[in-house]
Short mmCIF file of C-alpha atoms in Angstrom, two decimals:
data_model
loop_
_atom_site.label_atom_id
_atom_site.label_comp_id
_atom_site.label_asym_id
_atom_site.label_seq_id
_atom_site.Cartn_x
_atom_site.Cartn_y
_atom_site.Cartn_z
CA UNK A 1 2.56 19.02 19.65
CA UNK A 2 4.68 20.82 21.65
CA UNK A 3 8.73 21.67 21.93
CA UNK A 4 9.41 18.65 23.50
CA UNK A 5 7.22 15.95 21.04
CA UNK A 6 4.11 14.25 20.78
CA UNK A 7 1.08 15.55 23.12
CA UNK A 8 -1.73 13.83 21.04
CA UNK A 9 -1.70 10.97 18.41
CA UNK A 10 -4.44 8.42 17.14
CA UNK A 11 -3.57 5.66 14.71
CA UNK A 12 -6.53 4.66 12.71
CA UNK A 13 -5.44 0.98 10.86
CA UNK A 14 -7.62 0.30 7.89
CA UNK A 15 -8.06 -3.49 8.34
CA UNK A 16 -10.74 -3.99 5.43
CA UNK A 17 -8.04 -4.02 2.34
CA UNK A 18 -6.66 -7.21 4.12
CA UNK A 19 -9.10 -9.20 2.45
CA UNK A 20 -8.29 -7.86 -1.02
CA UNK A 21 -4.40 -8.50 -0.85
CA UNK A 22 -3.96 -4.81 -1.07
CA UNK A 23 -5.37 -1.02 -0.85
CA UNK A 24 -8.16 -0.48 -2.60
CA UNK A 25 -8.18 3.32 -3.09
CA UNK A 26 -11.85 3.45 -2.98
CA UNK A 27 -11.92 1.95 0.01
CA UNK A 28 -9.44 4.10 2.12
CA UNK A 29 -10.83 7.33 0.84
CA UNK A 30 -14.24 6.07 2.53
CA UNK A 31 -12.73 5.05 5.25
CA UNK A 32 -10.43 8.76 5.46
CA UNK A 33 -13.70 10.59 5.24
CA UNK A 34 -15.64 8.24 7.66
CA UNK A 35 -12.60 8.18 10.84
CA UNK A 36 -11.35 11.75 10.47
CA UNK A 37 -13.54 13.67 12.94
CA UNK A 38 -13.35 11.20 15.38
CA UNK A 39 -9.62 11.08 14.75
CA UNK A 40 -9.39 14.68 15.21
CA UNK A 41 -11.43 14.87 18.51
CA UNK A 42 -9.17 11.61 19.92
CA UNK A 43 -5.86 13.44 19.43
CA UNK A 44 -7.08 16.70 20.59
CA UNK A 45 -8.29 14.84 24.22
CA UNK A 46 -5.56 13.31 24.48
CA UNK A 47 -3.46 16.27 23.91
CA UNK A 48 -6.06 18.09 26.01
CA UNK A 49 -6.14 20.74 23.73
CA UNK A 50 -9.72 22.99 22.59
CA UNK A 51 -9.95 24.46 19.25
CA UNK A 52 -8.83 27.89 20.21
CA UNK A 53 -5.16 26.11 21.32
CA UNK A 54 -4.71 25.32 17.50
CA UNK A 55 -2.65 27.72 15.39
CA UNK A 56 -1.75 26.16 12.31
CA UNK A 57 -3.17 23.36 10.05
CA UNK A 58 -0.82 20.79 8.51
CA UNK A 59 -1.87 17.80 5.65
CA UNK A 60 -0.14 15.39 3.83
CA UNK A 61 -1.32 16.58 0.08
CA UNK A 62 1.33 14.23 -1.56
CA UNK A 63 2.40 11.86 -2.52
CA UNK A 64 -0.32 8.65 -2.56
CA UNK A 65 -3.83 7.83 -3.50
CA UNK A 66 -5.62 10.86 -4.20
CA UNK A 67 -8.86 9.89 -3.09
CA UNK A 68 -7.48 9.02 0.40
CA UNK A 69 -5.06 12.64 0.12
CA UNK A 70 -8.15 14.47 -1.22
CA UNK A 71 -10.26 13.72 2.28
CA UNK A 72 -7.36 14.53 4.43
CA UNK A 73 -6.77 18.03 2.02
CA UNK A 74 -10.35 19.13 2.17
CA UNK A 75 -10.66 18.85 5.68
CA UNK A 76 -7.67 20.32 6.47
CA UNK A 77 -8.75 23.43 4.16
CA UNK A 78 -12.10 23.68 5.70
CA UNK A 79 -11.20 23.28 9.44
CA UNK A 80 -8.44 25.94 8.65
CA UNK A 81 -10.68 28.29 6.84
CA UNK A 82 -13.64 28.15 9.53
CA UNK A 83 -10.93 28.79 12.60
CA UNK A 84 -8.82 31.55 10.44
CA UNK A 85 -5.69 29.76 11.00
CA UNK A 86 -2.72 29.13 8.13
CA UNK A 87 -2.78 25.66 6.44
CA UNK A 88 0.53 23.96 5.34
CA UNK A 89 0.22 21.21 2.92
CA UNK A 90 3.30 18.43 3.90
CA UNK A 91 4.97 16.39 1.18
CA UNK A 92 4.60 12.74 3.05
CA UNK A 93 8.18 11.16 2.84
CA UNK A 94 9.70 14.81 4.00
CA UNK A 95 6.99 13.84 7.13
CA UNK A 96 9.02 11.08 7.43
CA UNK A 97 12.40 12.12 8.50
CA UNK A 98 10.72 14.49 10.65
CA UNK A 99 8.93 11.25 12.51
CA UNK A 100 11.85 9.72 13.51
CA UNK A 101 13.58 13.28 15.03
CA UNK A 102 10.25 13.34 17.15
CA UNK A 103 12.00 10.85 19.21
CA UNK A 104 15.85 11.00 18.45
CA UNK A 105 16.81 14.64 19.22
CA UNK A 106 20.29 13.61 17.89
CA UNK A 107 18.13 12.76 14.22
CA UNK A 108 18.65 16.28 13.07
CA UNK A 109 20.89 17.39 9.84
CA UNK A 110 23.29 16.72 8.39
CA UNK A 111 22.12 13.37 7.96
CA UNK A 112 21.97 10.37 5.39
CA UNK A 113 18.13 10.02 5.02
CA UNK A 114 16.91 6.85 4.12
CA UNK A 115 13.24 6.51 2.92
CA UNK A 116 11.64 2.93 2.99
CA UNK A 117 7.48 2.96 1.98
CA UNK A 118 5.61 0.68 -0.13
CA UNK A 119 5.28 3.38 -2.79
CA UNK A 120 9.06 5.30 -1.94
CA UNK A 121 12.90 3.89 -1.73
CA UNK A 122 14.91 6.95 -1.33
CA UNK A 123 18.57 7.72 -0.70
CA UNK A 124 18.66 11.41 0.44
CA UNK A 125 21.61 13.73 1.79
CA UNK A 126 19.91 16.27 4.31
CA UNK A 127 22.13 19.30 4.62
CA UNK A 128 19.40 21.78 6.89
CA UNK A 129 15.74 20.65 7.38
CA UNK A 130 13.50 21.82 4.30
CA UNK A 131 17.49 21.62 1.91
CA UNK A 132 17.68 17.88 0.30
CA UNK A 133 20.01 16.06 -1.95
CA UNK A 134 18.58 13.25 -3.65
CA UNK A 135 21.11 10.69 -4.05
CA UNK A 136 19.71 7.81 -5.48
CA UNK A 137 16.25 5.93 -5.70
CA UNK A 138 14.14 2.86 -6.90
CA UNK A 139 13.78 2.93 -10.45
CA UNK A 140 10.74 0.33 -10.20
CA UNK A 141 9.20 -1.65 -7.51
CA UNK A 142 9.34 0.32 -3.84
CA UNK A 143 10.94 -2.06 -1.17
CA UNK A 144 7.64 -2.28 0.37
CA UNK A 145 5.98 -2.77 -2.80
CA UNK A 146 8.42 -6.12 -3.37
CA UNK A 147 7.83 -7.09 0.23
CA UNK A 148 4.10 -7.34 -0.11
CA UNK A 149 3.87 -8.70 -4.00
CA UNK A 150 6.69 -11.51 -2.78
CA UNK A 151 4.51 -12.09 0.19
CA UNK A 152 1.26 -12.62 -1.65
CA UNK A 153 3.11 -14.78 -3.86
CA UNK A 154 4.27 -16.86 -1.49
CA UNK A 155 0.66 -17.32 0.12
CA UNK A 156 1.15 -14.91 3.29
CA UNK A 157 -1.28 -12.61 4.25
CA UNK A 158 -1.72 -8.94 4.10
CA UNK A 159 0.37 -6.53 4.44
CA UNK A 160 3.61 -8.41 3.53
CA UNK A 161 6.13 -6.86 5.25
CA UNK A 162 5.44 -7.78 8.90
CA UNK A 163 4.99 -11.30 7.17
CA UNK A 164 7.87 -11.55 5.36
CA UNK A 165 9.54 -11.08 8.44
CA UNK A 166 8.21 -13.27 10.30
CA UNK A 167 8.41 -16.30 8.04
CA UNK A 168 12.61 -15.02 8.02
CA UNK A 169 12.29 -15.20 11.89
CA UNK A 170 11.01 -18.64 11.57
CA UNK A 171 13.71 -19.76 9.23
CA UNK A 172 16.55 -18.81 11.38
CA UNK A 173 15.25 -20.41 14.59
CA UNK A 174 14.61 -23.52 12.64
CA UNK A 175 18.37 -23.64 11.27
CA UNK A 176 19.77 -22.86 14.65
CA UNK A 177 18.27 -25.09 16.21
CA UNK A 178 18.84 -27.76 14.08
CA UNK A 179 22.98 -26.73 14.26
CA UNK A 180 22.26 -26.83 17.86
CA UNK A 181 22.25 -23.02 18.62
CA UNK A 182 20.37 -20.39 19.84
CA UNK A 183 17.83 -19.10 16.80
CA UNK A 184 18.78 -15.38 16.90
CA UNK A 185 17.66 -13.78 13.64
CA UNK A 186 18.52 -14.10 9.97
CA UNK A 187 20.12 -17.09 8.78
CA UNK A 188 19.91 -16.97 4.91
CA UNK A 189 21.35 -18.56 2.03
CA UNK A 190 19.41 -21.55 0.89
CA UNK A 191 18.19 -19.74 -2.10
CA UNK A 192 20.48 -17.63 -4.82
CA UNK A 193 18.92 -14.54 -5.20
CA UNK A 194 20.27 -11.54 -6.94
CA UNK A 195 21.33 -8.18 -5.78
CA UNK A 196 20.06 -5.89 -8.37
CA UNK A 197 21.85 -2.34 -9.24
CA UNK A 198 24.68 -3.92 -6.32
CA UNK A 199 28.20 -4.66 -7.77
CA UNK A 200 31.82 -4.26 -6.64
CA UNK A 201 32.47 -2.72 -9.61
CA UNK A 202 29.98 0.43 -9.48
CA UNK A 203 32.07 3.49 -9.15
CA UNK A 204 30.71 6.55 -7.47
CA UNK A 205 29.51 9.27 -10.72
CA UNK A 206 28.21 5.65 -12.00
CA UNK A 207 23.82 6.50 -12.37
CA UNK A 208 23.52 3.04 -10.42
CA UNK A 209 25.93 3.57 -7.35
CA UNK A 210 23.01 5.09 -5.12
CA UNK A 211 19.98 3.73 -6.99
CA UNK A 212 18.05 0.47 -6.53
CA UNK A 213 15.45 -1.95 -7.91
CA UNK A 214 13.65 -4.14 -6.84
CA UNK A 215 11.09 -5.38 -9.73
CA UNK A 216 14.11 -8.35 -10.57
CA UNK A 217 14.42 -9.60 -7.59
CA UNK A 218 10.61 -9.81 -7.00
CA UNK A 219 10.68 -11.72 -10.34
CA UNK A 220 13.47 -14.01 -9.00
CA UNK A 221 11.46 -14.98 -5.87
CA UNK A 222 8.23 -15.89 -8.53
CA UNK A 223 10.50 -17.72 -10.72
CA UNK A 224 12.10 -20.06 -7.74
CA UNK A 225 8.72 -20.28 -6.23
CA UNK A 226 7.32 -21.75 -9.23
CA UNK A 227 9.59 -24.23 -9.30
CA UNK A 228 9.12 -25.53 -5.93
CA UNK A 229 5.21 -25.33 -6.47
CA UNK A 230 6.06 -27.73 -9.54
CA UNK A 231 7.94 -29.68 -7.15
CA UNK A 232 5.25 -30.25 -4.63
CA UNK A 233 7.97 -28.12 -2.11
CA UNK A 234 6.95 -24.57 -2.06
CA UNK A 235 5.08 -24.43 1.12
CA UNK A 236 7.88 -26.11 3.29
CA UNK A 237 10.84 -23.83 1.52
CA UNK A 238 8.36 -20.64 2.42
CA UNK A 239 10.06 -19.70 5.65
CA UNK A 240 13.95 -20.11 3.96
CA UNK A 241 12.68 -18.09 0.62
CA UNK A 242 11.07 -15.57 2.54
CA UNK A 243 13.86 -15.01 4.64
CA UNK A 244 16.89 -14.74 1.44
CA UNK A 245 14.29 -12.49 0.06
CA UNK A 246 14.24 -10.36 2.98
CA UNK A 247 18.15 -10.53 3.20
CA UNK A 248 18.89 -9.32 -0.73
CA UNK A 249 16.92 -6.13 0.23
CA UNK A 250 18.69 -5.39 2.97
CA UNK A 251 21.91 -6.06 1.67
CA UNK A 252 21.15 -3.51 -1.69
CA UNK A 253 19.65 -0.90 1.12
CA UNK A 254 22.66 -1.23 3.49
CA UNK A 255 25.50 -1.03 1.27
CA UNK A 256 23.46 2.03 -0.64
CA UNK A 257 23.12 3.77 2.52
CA UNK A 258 27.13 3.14 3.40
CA UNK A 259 27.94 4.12 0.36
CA UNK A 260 26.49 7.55 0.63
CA UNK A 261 28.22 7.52 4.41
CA UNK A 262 31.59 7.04 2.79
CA UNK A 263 31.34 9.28 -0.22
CA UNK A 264 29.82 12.68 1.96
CA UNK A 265 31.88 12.12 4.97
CA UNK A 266 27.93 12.38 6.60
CA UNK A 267 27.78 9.64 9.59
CA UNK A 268 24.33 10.40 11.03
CA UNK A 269 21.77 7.77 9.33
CA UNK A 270 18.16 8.63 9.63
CA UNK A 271 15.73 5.94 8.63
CA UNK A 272 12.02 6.47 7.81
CA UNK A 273 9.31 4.71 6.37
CA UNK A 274 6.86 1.63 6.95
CA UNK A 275 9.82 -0.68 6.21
CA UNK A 276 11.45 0.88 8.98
CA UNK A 277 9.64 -1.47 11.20
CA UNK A 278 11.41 -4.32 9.90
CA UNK A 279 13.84 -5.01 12.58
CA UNK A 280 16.27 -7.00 10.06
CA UNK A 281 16.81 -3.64 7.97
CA UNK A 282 17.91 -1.74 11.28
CA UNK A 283 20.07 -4.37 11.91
CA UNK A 284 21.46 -4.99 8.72
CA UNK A 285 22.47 -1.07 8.58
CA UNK A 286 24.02 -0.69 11.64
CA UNK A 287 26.38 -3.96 10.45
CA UNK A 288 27.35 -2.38 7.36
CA UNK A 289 27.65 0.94 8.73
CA UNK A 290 30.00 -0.33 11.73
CA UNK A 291 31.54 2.54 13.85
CA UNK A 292 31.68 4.29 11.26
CA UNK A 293 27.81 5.39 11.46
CA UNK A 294 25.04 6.62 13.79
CA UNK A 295 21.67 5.31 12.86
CA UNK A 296 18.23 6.34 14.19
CA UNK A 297 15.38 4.76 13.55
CA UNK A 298 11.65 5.32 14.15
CA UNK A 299 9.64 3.11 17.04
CA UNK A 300 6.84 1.20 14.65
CA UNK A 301 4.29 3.95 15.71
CA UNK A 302 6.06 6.37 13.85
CA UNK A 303 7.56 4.19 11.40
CA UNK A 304 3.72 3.83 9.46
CA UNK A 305 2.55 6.60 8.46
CA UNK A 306 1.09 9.28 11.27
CA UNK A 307 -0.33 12.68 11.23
CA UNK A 308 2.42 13.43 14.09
CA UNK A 309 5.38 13.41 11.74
CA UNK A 310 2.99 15.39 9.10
CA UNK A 311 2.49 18.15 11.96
CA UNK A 312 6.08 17.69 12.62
CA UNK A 313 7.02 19.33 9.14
CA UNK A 314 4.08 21.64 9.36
CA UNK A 315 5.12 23.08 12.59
CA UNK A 316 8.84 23.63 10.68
CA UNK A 317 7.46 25.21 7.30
CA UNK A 318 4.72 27.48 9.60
CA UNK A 319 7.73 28.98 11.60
CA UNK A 320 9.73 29.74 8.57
CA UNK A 321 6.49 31.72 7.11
CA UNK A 322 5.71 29.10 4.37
CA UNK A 323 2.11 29.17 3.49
CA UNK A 324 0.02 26.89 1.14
CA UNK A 325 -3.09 28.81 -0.57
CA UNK A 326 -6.78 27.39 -0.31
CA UNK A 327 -6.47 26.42 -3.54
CA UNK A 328 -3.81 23.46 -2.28
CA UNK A 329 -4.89 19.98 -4.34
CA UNK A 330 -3.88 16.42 -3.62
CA UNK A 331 -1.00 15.39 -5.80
CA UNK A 332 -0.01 11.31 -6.54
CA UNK A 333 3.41 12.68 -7.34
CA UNK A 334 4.07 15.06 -5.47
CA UNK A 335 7.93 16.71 -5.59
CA UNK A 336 10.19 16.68 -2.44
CA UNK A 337 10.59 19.68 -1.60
CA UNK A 338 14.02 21.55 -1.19
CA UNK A 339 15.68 19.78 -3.16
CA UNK A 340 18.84 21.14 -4.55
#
């Protein structure tokens, strides 16, 4: 990396957990182990960097799988210890905001941060980099984590978010074109789904005004899907289920992040996260969030996750003196960090 952004970057997608529904942690530890020298050498041509251009070593050591974290952490520590250079281990959803000011130079605090993974929902106020608030979060299921259990029960492929989206994309055009219109994207309202943890009468102090869940409206989906498998209709009503589904997150992630908009006086939105992809959710937000709001949002390169938004936060931490020891571990759970 450099001041301006991005010099080198290789993406490595781990197709094989397709076939499984899901990530099979042994599985993408091999695969971490097998791709990361070759990864390494990619970005570093690309960036047409050598070795001795290299001054500090950032790696995400939380939170995830810790086989897959454990590969990335031990060669981090070794490549670091051989060259003599500092190592900086990167929480992964911090790496996240710092993705999407790679390419928004505007995406820099204060902000509203909004986190969107398959294993994180967070609602964050960011007064400095590396100082945190943490408004609000899923007390279950991760958005992503809904998106892909809905999709597999629904009989899409994996990973279910892309899909999910795609069978709402579907929907829409169908129904506009059958009212004789255009098809432009998201036409729910078929199917009545809950809004979990979303009511007019939350009050701000209230523990549910900034958190979410997502586990009942997952079971919601299951429980209307069933009975449209019992009524032989399930695989025509796919499309129109998919795409309410898609709209009751969005709604409970929307009005969550404009609530936090309204109550800090904060209008700078900054959204992170594989979910971040999903073009409904950006659109969604910048309806609820009107005028009133400026949202930035990562391109879908940097909305999965990347080691350039993990070097991003490195790069920050290294300058400020922040060192982690060679004794640095993988954690699963990992703590943000500065949060106050």
């Amino acid at each position: 990396m450099d001041g301006s952004g991005i010099r080198g970057l290789a993406i490595a997608s781990q197709d094989a957990h397709a076939a499984f529904g899901g990530v099979v942690p042994e599985i993408a530890a091999r695969e971490h182990l097998r791709s990361l020298d070759a990864m390494v050498r990619h970005a570093m041509r690309e960036a047409d960097v050598d070795h001795a251009d290299i001054t500090g070593v950032g790696v995400t050591a939380g939170p995830g799988l810790v086989g897959a974290l454990l590969a990335g952490v031990n060669w981090a520590k070794a490549y670091a210890f051989a060259r003599g250079l500092p190592l900086l281990g990167v929480h992964h959803m911090e790496g996240h905001l710092f993705g999407t000011a790679l390419e928004h130079e505007d995406a820099h605090p204060p902000f509203i941060g909004l986190l969107v993974s398959g294993g994180h929902t967070l609602l964050l106020e960011a007064r400095a980099w590396g100082r945190y608030r943490l408004l609000g979060g899923t007390r279950d299921d991760a958005a992503g984590e809904a998106f892909d259990k809905v999709a597999r029960r629904l009989g899409l492929p994996y990973p279910g978010g892309p899909q999910i989206q795609r069978a709402a994309e579907r929907s829409a055009v169908a129904r506009s074109a059958a009212a004789g219109g255009q098809g432009a994207g998201g036409a729910p309202g078929r199917f009545r789904l809950p809004r979990p943890m979303l009511s007019r009468r939350d009050v701000r102090g209230d523990p549910a005004y900034y958190d979410m869940s997502f586990s009942g409206l997952k079971t919601a989906v299951a429980r209307v899907a069933e009975q449209l498998e019992a009524e032989g209709a399930l695989v025509e009503a796919v499309d129109d289920l998919a795409a309410d589904f898609q709209e009751a997150v969005v709604d409970v992630l929307a009005e969550k992040t404009r609530r936090a908009v309204e109550q800090t006086g904060c209008r700078r939105v900054v959204l992170g996260g594989g979910v971040a992809r999903n073009s409904r959710l950006r659109e969604g937000l910048a309806e609820r969030l009107g005028s009133s709001g400026e949202l930035y949002a990562p391109s879908p390169r940097l909305a999965t996750d990347n080691a350039a938004m993990i070097a991003a936060a490195a790069r920050f931490r290294l300058a400020r003196g922040e060192r982690s020891p060679w004794s640095l571990n993988a954690e699963a759970a990992l703590a943000f960090p500065g949060l106050a």
